[in-house]
Coordinates of C-alpha atoms in Angstrom, one line a residue:
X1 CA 0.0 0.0 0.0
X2 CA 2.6 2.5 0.6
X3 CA 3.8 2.2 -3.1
X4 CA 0.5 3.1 -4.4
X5 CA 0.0 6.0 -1.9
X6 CA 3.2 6.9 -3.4
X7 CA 2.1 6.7 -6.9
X8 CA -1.4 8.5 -6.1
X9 CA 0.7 11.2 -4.8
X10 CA 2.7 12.1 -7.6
X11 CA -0.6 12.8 -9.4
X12 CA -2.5 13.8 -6.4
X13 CA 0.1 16.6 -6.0
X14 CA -0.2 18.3 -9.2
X15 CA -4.1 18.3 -8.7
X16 CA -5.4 15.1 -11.1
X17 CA -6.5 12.5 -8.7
X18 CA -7.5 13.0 -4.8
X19 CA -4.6 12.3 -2.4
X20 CA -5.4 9.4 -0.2
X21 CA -3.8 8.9 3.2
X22 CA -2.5 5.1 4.1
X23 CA -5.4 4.6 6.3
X24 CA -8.0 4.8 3.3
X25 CA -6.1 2.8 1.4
X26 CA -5.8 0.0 3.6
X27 CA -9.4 0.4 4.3
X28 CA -10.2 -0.3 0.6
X29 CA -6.9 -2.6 0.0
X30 CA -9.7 -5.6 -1.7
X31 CA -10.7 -2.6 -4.4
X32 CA -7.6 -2.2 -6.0
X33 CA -6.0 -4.0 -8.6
X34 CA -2.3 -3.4 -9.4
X35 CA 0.0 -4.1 -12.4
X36 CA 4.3 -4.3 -11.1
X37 CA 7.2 -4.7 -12.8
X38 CA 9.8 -7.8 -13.4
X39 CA 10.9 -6.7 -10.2
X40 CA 7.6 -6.6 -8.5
X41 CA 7.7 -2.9 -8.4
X42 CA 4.2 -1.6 -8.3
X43 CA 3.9 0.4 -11.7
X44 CA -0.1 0.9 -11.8
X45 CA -3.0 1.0 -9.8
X46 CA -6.7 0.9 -10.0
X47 CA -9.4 0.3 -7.6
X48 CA -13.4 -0.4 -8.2
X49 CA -15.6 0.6 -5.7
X50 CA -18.8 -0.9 -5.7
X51 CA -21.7 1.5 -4.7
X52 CA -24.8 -1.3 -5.1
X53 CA -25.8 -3.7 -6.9
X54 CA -26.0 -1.9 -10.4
X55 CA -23.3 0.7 -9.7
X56 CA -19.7 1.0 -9.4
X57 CA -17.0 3.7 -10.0
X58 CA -13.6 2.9 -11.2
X59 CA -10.8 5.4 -9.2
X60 CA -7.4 5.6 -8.4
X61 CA -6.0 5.0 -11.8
X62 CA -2.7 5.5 -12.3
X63 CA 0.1 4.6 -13.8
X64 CA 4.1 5.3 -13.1
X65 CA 5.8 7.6 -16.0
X66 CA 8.2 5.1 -16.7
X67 CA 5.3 2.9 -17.9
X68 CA 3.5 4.9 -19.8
X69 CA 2.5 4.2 -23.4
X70 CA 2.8 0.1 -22.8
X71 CA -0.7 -0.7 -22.5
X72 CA -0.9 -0.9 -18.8
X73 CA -4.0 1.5 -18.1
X74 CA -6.3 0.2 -20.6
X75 CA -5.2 -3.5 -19.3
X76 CA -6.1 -2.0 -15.6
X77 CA -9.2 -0.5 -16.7
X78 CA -10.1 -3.4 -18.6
X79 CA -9.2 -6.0 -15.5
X80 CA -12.1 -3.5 -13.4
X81 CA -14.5 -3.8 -16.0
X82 CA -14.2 -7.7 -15.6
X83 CA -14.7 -7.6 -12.1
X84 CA -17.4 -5.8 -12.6
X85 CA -18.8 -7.9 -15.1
X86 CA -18.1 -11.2 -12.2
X87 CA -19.9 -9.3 -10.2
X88 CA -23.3 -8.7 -12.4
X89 CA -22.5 -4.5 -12.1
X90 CA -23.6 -3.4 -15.8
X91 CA -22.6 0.2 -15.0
X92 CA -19.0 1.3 -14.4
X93 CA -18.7 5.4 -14.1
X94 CA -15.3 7.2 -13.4
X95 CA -14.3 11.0 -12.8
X96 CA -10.9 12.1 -14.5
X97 CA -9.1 14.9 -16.2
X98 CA -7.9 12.5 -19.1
X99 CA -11.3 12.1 -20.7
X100 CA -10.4 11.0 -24.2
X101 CA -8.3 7.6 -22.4
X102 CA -11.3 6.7 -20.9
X103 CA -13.2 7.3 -24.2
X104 CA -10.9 4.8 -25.7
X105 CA -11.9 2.3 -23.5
X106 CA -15.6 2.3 -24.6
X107 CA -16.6 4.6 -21.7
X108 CA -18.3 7.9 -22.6
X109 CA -19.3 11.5 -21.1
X110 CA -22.2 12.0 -19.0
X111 CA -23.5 15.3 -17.1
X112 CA -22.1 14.4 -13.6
X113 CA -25.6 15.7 -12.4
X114 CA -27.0 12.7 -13.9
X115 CA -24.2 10.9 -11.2
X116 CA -26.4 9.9 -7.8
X117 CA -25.8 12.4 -5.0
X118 CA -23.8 9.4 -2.9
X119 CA -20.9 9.0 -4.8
X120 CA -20.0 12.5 -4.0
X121 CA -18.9 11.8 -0.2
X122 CA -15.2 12.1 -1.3
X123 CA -15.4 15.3 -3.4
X124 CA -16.2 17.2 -0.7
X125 CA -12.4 16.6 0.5
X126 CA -11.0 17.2 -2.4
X127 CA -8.8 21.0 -2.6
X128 CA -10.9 21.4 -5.9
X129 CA -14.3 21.2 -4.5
X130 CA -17.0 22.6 -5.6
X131 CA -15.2 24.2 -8.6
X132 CA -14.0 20.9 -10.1
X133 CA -13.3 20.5 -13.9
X134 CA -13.4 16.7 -13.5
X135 CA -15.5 14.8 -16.4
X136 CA -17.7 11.9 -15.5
X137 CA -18.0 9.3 -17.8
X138 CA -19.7 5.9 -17.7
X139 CA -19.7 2.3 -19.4
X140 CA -22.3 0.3 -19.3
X141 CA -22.9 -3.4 -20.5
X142 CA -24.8 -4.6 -23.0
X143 CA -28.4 -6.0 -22.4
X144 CA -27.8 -9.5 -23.1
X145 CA -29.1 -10.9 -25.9
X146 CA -32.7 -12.6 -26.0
X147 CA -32.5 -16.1 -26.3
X148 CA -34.7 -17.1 -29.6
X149 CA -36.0 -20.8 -29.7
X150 CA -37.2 -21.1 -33.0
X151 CA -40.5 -23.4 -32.5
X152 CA -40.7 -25.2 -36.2
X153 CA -37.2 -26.9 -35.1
X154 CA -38.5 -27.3 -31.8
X155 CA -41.5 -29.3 -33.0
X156 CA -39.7 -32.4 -33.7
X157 CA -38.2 -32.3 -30.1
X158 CA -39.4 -34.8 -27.5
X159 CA -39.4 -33.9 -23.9

């Protein structure tokens, strides 16, 4: 956990994630998902927080400058939306300055009014609140699809 605080902070400090103290980390330590190094160094982060049944918000993302632009975001974003998926949660929303990455993994921009007025119990720590530029986006599964039994081949069929 230290090594992600650490990692947080870096962006935390120039004001494009929420700092998080080692306490709240440890606290949520089974929401986060990491990606490390050949040495085991912890290179990226990502936890999903899981707000009910339907609802959960992918946070924390981040990824160490040395690894950027090998994939490991999307592969962290991607490893939430499973979990999500494990869990039946169809809808997967995140806040971030960086937009058009989340955009490329198939999540897209909402009016954070439309967000439910609980998820908002760690903005109001944040320096930046209320005048926050952060964009909400959200991904959402698929309905899945209708099973069709078609009845002239079923007719033969004995039971």
């Amino acid at each position: 956990m230290p090594a992600i605080q650490e990692l947080i902070r870096t962006f935390a400090d120039r004001k494009l994630m929420i700092r998080r103290s080692l306490g709240e980390l440890y606290e949520s330590i089974r929401e986060f998902l990491v990606a490390t190094d050949e040495g085991g160094r912890v290179i990226g982060c990502v936890a999903l927080h899981v707000f009910w049944d339907d609802l959960a918000e992918l946070k924390c993302l981040a990824v160490s400058e040395q690894a950027h632009g090998r994939g490991i975001g999307r592969k962290l974003v991607e490893a939430c939306w499973d979990a999500a998926r494990v869990l039946e949660i169809r809808t997967v929303f995140t806040l971030t300055y960086v937009a058009e990455f989340f955009e490329k993994c198939s999540y897209h921009r909402i009016d954070k009014a439309d967000l439910p007025h609980k998820i908002w119990n760690e903005c109001v720590r944040c320096p930046l609140f209320p005048n926050c530029t952060e964009v909400a986006l959200v991904r959402t599964a698929e309905p899945a699809a209708a099973v069709v039994v078609d009845e002239p081949a079923m007719a033969g069929a004995s039971s």
